[in-house]
Tab-separated table of C-alpha atoms in Angstrom:
chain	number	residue	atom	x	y	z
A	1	UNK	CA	-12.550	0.712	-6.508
A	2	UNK	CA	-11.154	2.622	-3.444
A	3	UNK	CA	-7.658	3.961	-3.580
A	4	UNK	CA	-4.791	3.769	-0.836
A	5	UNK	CA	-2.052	6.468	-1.038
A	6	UNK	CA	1.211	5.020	1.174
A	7	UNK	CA	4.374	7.476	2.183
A	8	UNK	CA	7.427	5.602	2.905
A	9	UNK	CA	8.657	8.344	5.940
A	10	UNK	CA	12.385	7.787	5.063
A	11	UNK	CA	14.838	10.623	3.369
A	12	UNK	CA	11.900	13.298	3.913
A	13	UNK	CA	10.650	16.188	5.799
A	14	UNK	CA	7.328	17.332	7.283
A	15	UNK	CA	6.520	20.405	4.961
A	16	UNK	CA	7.121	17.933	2.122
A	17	UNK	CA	5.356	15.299	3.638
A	18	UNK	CA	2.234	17.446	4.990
A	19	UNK	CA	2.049	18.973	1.274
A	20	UNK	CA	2.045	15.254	-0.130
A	21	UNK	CA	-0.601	13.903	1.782
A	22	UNK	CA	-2.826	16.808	1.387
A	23	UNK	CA	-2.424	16.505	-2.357
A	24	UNK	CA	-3.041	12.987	-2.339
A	25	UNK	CA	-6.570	13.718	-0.241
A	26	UNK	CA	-7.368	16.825	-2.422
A	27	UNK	CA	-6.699	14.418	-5.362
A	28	UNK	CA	-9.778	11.761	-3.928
A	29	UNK	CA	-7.802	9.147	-2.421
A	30	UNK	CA	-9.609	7.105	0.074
A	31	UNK	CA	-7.081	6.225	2.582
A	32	UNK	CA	-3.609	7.522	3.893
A	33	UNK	CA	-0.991	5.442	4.846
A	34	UNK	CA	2.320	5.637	6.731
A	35	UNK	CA	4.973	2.890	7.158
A	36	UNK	CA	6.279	2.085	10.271
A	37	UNK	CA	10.542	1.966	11.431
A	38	UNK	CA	12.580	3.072	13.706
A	39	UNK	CA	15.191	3.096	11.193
A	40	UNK	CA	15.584	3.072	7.480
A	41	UNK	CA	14.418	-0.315	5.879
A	42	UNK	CA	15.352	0.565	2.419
A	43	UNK	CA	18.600	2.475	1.308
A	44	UNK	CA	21.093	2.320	4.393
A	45	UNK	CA	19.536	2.328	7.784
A	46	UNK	CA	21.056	5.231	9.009
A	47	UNK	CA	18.786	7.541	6.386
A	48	UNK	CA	16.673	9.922	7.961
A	49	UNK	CA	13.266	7.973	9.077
A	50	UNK	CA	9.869	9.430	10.887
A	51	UNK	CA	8.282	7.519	13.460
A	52	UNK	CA	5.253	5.990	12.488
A	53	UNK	CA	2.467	7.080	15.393
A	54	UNK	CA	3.171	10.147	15.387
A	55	UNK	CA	3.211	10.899	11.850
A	56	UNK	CA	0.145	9.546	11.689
A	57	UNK	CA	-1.361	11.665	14.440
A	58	UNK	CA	0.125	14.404	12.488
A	59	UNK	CA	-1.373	13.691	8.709
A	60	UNK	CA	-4.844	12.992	10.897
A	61	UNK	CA	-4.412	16.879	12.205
A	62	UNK	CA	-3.819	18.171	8.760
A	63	UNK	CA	-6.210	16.516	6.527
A	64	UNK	CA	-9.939	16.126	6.361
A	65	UNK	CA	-11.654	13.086	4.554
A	66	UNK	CA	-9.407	10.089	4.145
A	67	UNK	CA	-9.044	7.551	6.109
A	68	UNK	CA	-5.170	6.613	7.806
A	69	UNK	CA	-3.266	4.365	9.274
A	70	UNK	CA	0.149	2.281	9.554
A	71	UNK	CA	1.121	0.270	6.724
A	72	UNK	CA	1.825	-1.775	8.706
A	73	UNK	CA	2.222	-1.284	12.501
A	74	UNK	CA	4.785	-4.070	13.691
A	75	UNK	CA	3.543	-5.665	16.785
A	76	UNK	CA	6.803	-6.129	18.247
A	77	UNK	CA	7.586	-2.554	18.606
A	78	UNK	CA	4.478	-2.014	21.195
A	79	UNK	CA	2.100	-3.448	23.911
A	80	UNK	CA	-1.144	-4.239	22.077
A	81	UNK	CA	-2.195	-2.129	24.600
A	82	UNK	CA	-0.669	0.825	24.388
A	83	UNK	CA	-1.430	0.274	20.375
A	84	UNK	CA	-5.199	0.442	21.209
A	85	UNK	CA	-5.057	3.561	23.027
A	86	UNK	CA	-3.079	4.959	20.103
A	87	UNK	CA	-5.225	3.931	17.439
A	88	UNK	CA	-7.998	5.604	19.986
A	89	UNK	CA	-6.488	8.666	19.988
A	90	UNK	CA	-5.336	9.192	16.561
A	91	UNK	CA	-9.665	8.247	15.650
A	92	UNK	CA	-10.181	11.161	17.806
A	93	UNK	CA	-7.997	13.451	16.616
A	94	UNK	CA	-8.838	12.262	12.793
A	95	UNK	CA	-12.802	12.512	13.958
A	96	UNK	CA	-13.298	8.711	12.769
A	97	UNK	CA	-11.043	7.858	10.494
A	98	UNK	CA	-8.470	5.537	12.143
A	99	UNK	CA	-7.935	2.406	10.475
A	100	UNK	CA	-5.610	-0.128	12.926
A	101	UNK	CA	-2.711	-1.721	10.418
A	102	UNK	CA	-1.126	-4.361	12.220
A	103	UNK	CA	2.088	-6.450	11.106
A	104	UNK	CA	4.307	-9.152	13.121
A	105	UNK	CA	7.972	-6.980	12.505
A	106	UNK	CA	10.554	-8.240	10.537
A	107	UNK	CA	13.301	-5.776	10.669
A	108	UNK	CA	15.786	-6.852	12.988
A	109	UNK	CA	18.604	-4.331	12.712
A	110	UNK	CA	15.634	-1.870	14.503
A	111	UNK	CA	15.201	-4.311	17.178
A	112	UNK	CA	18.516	-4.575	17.760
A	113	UNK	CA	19.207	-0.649	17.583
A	114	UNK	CA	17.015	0.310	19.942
A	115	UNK	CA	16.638	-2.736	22.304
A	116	UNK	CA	13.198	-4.529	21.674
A	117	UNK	CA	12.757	-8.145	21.833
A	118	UNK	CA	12.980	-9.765	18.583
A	119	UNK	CA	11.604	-13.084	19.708
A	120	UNK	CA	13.652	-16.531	18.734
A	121	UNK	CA	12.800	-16.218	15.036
A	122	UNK	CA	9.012	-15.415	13.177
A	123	UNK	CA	6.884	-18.077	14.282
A	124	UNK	CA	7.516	-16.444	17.536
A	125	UNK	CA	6.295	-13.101	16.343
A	126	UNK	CA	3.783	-14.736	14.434
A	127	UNK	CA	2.129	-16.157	17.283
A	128	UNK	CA	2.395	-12.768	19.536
A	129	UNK	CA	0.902	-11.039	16.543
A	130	UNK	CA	-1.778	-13.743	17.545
A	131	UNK	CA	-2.311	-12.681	20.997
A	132	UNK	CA	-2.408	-9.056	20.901
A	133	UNK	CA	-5.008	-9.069	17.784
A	134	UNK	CA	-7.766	-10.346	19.586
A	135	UNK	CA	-6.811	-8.219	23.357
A	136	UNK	CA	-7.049	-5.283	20.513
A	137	UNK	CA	-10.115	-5.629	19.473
A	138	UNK	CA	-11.591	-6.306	22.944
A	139	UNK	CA	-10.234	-3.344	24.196
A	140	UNK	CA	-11.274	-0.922	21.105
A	141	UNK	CA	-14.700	-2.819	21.668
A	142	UNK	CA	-15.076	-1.261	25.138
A	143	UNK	CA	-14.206	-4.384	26.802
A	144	UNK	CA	-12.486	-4.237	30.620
A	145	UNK	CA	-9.841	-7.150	29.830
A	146	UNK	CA	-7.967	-8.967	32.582
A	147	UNK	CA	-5.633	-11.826	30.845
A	148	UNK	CA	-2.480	-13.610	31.389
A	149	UNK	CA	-1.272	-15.208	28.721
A	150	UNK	CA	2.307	-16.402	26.923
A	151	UNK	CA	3.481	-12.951	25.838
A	152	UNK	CA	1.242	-10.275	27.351
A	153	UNK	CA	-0.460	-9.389	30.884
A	154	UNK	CA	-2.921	-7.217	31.324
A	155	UNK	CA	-5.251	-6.615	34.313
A	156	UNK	CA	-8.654	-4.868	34.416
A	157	UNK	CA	-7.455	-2.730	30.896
A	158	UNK	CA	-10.079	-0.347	29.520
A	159	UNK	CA	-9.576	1.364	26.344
A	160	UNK	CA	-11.300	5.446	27.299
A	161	UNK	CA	-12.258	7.166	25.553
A	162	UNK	CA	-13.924	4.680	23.146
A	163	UNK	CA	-12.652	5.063	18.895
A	164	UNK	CA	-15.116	7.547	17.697
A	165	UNK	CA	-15.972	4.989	14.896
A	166	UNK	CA	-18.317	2.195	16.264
A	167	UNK	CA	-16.006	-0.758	15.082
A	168	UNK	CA	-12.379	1.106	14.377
A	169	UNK	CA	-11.020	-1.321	11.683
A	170	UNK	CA	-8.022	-3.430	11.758
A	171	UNK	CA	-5.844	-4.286	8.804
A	172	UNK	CA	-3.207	-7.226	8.728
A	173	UNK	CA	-0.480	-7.304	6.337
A	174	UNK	CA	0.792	-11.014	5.383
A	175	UNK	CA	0.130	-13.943	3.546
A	176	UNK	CA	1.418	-16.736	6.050
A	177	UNK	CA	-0.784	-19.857	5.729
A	178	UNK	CA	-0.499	-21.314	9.022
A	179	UNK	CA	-0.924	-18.439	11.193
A	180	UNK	CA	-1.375	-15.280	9.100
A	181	UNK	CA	-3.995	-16.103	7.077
A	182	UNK	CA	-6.368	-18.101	9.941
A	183	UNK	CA	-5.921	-15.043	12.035
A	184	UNK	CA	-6.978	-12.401	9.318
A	185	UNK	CA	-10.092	-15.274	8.833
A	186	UNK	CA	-10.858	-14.340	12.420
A	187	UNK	CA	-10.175	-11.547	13.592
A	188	UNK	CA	-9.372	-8.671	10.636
A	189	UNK	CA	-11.280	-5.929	8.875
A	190	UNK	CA	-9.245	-5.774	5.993
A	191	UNK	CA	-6.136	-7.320	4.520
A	192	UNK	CA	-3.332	-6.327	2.752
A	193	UNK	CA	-0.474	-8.149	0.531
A	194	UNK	CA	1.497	-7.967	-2.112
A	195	UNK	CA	2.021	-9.792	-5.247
A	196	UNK	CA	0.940	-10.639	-8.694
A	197	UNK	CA	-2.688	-11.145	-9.465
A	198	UNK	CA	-2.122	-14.603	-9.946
A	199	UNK	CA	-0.699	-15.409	-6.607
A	200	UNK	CA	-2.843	-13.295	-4.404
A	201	UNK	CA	-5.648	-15.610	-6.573
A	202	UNK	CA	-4.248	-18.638	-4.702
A	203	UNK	CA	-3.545	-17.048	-1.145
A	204	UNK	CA	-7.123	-15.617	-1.553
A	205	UNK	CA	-8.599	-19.171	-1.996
A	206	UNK	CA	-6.702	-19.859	1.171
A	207	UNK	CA	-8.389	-17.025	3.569
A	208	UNK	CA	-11.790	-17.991	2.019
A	209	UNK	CA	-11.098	-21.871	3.340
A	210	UNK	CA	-9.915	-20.124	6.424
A	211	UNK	CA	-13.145	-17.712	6.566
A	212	UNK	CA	-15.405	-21.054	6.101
A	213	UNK	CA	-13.435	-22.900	8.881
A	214	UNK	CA	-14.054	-19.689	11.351
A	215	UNK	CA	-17.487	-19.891	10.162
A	216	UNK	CA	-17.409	-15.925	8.740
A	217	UNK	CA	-18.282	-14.671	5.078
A	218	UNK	CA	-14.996	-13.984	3.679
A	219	UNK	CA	-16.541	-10.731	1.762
A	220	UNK	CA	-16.416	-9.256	5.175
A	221	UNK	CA	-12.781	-9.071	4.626
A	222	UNK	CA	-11.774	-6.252	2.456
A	223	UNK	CA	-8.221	-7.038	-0.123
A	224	UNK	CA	-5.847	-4.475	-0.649
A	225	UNK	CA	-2.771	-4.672	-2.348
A	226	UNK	CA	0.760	-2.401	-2.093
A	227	UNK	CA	1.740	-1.406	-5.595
A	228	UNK	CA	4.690	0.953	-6.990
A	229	UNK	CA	3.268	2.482	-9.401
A	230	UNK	CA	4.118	5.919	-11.763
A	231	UNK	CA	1.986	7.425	-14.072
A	232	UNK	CA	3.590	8.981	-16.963
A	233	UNK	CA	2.932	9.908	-20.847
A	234	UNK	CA	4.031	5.603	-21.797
A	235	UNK	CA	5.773	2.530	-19.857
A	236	UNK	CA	9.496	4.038	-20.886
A	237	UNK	CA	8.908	7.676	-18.906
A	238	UNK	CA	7.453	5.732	-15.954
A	239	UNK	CA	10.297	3.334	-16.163
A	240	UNK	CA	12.875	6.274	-16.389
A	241	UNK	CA	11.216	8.366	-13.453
A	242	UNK	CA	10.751	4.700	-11.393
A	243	UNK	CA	14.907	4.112	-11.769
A	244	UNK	CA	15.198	7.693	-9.832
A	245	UNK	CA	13.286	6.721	-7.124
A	246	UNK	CA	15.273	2.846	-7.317
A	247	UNK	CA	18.416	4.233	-7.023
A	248	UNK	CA	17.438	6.739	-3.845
A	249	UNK	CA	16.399	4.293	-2.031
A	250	UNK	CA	16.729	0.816	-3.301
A	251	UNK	CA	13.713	-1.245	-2.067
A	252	UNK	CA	14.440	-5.080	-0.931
A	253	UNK	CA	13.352	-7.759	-1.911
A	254	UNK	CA	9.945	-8.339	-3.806
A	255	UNK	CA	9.599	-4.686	-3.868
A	256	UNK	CA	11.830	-3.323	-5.504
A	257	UNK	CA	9.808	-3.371	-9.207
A	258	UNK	CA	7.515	-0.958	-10.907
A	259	UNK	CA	4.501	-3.137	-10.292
A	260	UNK	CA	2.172	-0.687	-12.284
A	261	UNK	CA	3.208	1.921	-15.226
A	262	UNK	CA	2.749	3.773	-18.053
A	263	UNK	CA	-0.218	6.239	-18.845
A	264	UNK	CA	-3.211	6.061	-17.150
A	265	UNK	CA	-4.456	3.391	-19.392
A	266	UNK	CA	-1.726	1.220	-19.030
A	267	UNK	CA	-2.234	1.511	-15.341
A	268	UNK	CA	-5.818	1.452	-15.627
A	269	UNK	CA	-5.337	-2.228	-17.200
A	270	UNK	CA	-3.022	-3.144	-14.703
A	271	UNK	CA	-5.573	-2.428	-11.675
A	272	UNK	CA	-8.338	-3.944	-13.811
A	273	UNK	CA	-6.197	-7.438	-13.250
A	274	UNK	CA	-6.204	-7.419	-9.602
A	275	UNK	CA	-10.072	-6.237	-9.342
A	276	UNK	CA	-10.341	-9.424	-11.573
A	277	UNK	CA	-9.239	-11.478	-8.409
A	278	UNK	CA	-10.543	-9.735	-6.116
A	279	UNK	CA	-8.481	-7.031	-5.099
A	280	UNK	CA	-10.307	-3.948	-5.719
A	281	UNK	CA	-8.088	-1.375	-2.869
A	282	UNK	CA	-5.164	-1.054	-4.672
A	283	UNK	CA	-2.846	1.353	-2.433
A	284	UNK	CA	-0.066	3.192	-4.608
A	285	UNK	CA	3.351	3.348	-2.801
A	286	UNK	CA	5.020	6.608	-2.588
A	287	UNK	CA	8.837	7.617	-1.731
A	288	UNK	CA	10.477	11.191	-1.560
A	289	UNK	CA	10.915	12.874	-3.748
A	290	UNK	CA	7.058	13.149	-3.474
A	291	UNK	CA	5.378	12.205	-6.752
A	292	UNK	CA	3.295	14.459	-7.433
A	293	UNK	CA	2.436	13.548	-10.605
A	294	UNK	CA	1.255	10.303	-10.345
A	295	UNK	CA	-0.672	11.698	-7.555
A	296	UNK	CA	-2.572	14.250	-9.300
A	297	UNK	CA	-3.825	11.551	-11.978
A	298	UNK	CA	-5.740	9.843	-9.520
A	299	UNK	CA	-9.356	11.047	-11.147
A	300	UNK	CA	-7.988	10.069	-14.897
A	301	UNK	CA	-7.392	6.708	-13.497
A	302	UNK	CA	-10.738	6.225	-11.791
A	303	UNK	CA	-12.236	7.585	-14.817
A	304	UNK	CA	-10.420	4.801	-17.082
A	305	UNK	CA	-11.771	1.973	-14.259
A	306	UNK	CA	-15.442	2.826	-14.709
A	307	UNK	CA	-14.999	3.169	-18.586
């Protein structure tokens, strides 16, 4: 299995944050991940909230190994071309280890804050998500693209320097079945979602219709998955140190529960569910206060997978 270490950037600071994600990578995680706001999307949107680019250009200057990127990037918030010279440029700065997350944006209140086009309602981002994908990847391909299409313009682009990494990857987060899923069939790397074993079974039967249509192998797409997750001595101590970080900062929606905890076996089982299905990049979800602890475990827990 390969791990995924995510920092939601609100109510922190950089020392805090640089010491986190160099624990995390010390600890053998296999990717870094930063979320991406203007403004506070859990708590109240006023907290205290990093940009997402930059941080990431930052945690690529101070680590090493791992690979990073946006979990996820929204699309709304940036010309896909512009994106692709960022993504360039962190790959450089990380020496090759730039991974593209991509998203269509859902927070409005940050649209509306700061003045960027929220569209007429999701299909709309949806399909602009399905535009700038593929202009992306042309561009981090070494392509010179001239096109003039429903939501973008561009005209003789070129993407120079080239990513370091032959084919920089691109993750999409989502789970749409219309658009989401037929565009991750096409066009991504890897994919991420959320959910319980069970339903990511179903979507998952989905993208592998969708993979067949486009006429790929789906096992060219790799799964990840977003989990909360604390590691502590049994299920109560994880579910006492989880309400801490609840009331802090009060996640919406869907993830707002303590998706895996307990020791490291309890864990262990937990992950072993989702490999079942396919899902073998689990990505742990982290909010300041940084948890150390649950970081630190990370070799336990890989230890109790290949048991």
């Amino acid at each position: 299995m390969r791990f995924g270490a995510a920092f939601w950037v609100q109510r922190t600071d950089w020392p805090s944050l640089r010491e986190a994600v160099q624990r995390a990578e010390a600890a053998g995680f296999d990717d870094l991940w930063i979320d991406d706001h203007l403004l506070s999307d859990e708590a109240e949107w006023p907290d205290p909230k990093f940009e997402g680019w930059t941080t990431l250009a930052a945690v690529a200057a101070v680590t090493e190994r791992a690979h990073l990127g946006l979990m996820v990037g929204a699309n709304t918030l940036r010309n896909p071309g512009l994106v692709a010279k960022m993504a360039t440029t962190v790959d450089h700065v990380s020496g090759g280890r730039a991974i593209l997350g991509l998203g269509a944006g859902w927070f409005e209140r940050e649209h509306a804050a700061f003045g960027f086009d929220f569209g007429s309602g999701f299909g709309e981002r949806l399909d602009r998500l399905v535009e700038a994908v593929p202009l992306i990847r042309r561009l981090l391909d070494g392509e010179e693209v001239t096109h003039h299409g429903r939501f973008y313009a561009f005209d003789r682009a070129v993407c120079a320097p080239r990513p370091v990494q032959a084919r920089l990857p691109i993750l999409i987060g989502g789970s749409g079945p219309r658009k989401t899923i037929p565009l991750i069939a096409r066009s991504a790397d890897m994919w991420n979602a959320y959910g319980t074993p069970a339903q990511l079974s179903d979507t998952d039967a989905l993208l592998r219709a969708a993979c067949a249509a486009a006429g790929r192998d789906e096992r060219e797409v790799e799964r990840t998955v977003n989990l909360n997750c604390v590691i502590r001595a049994d299920r109560a101590a994880a579910e006492v140190a989880w309400d801490a970080w609840y009331r802090v900062h009060n996640p919406h929606g869907g993830e707002g529960r303590l998706d895996a905890g307990g020791s490291v076996a309890d864990v262990a089982a937990t992950l072993h569910g989702f490999r079942e299905v396919g899902f073998a990049h689990p990505v742990l979800i982290f909010r300041s206060p940084w948890d150390h602890a649950t970081i630190e475990r990370l070799p336990d827990l890989r230890a109790a997978l290949e048991a």
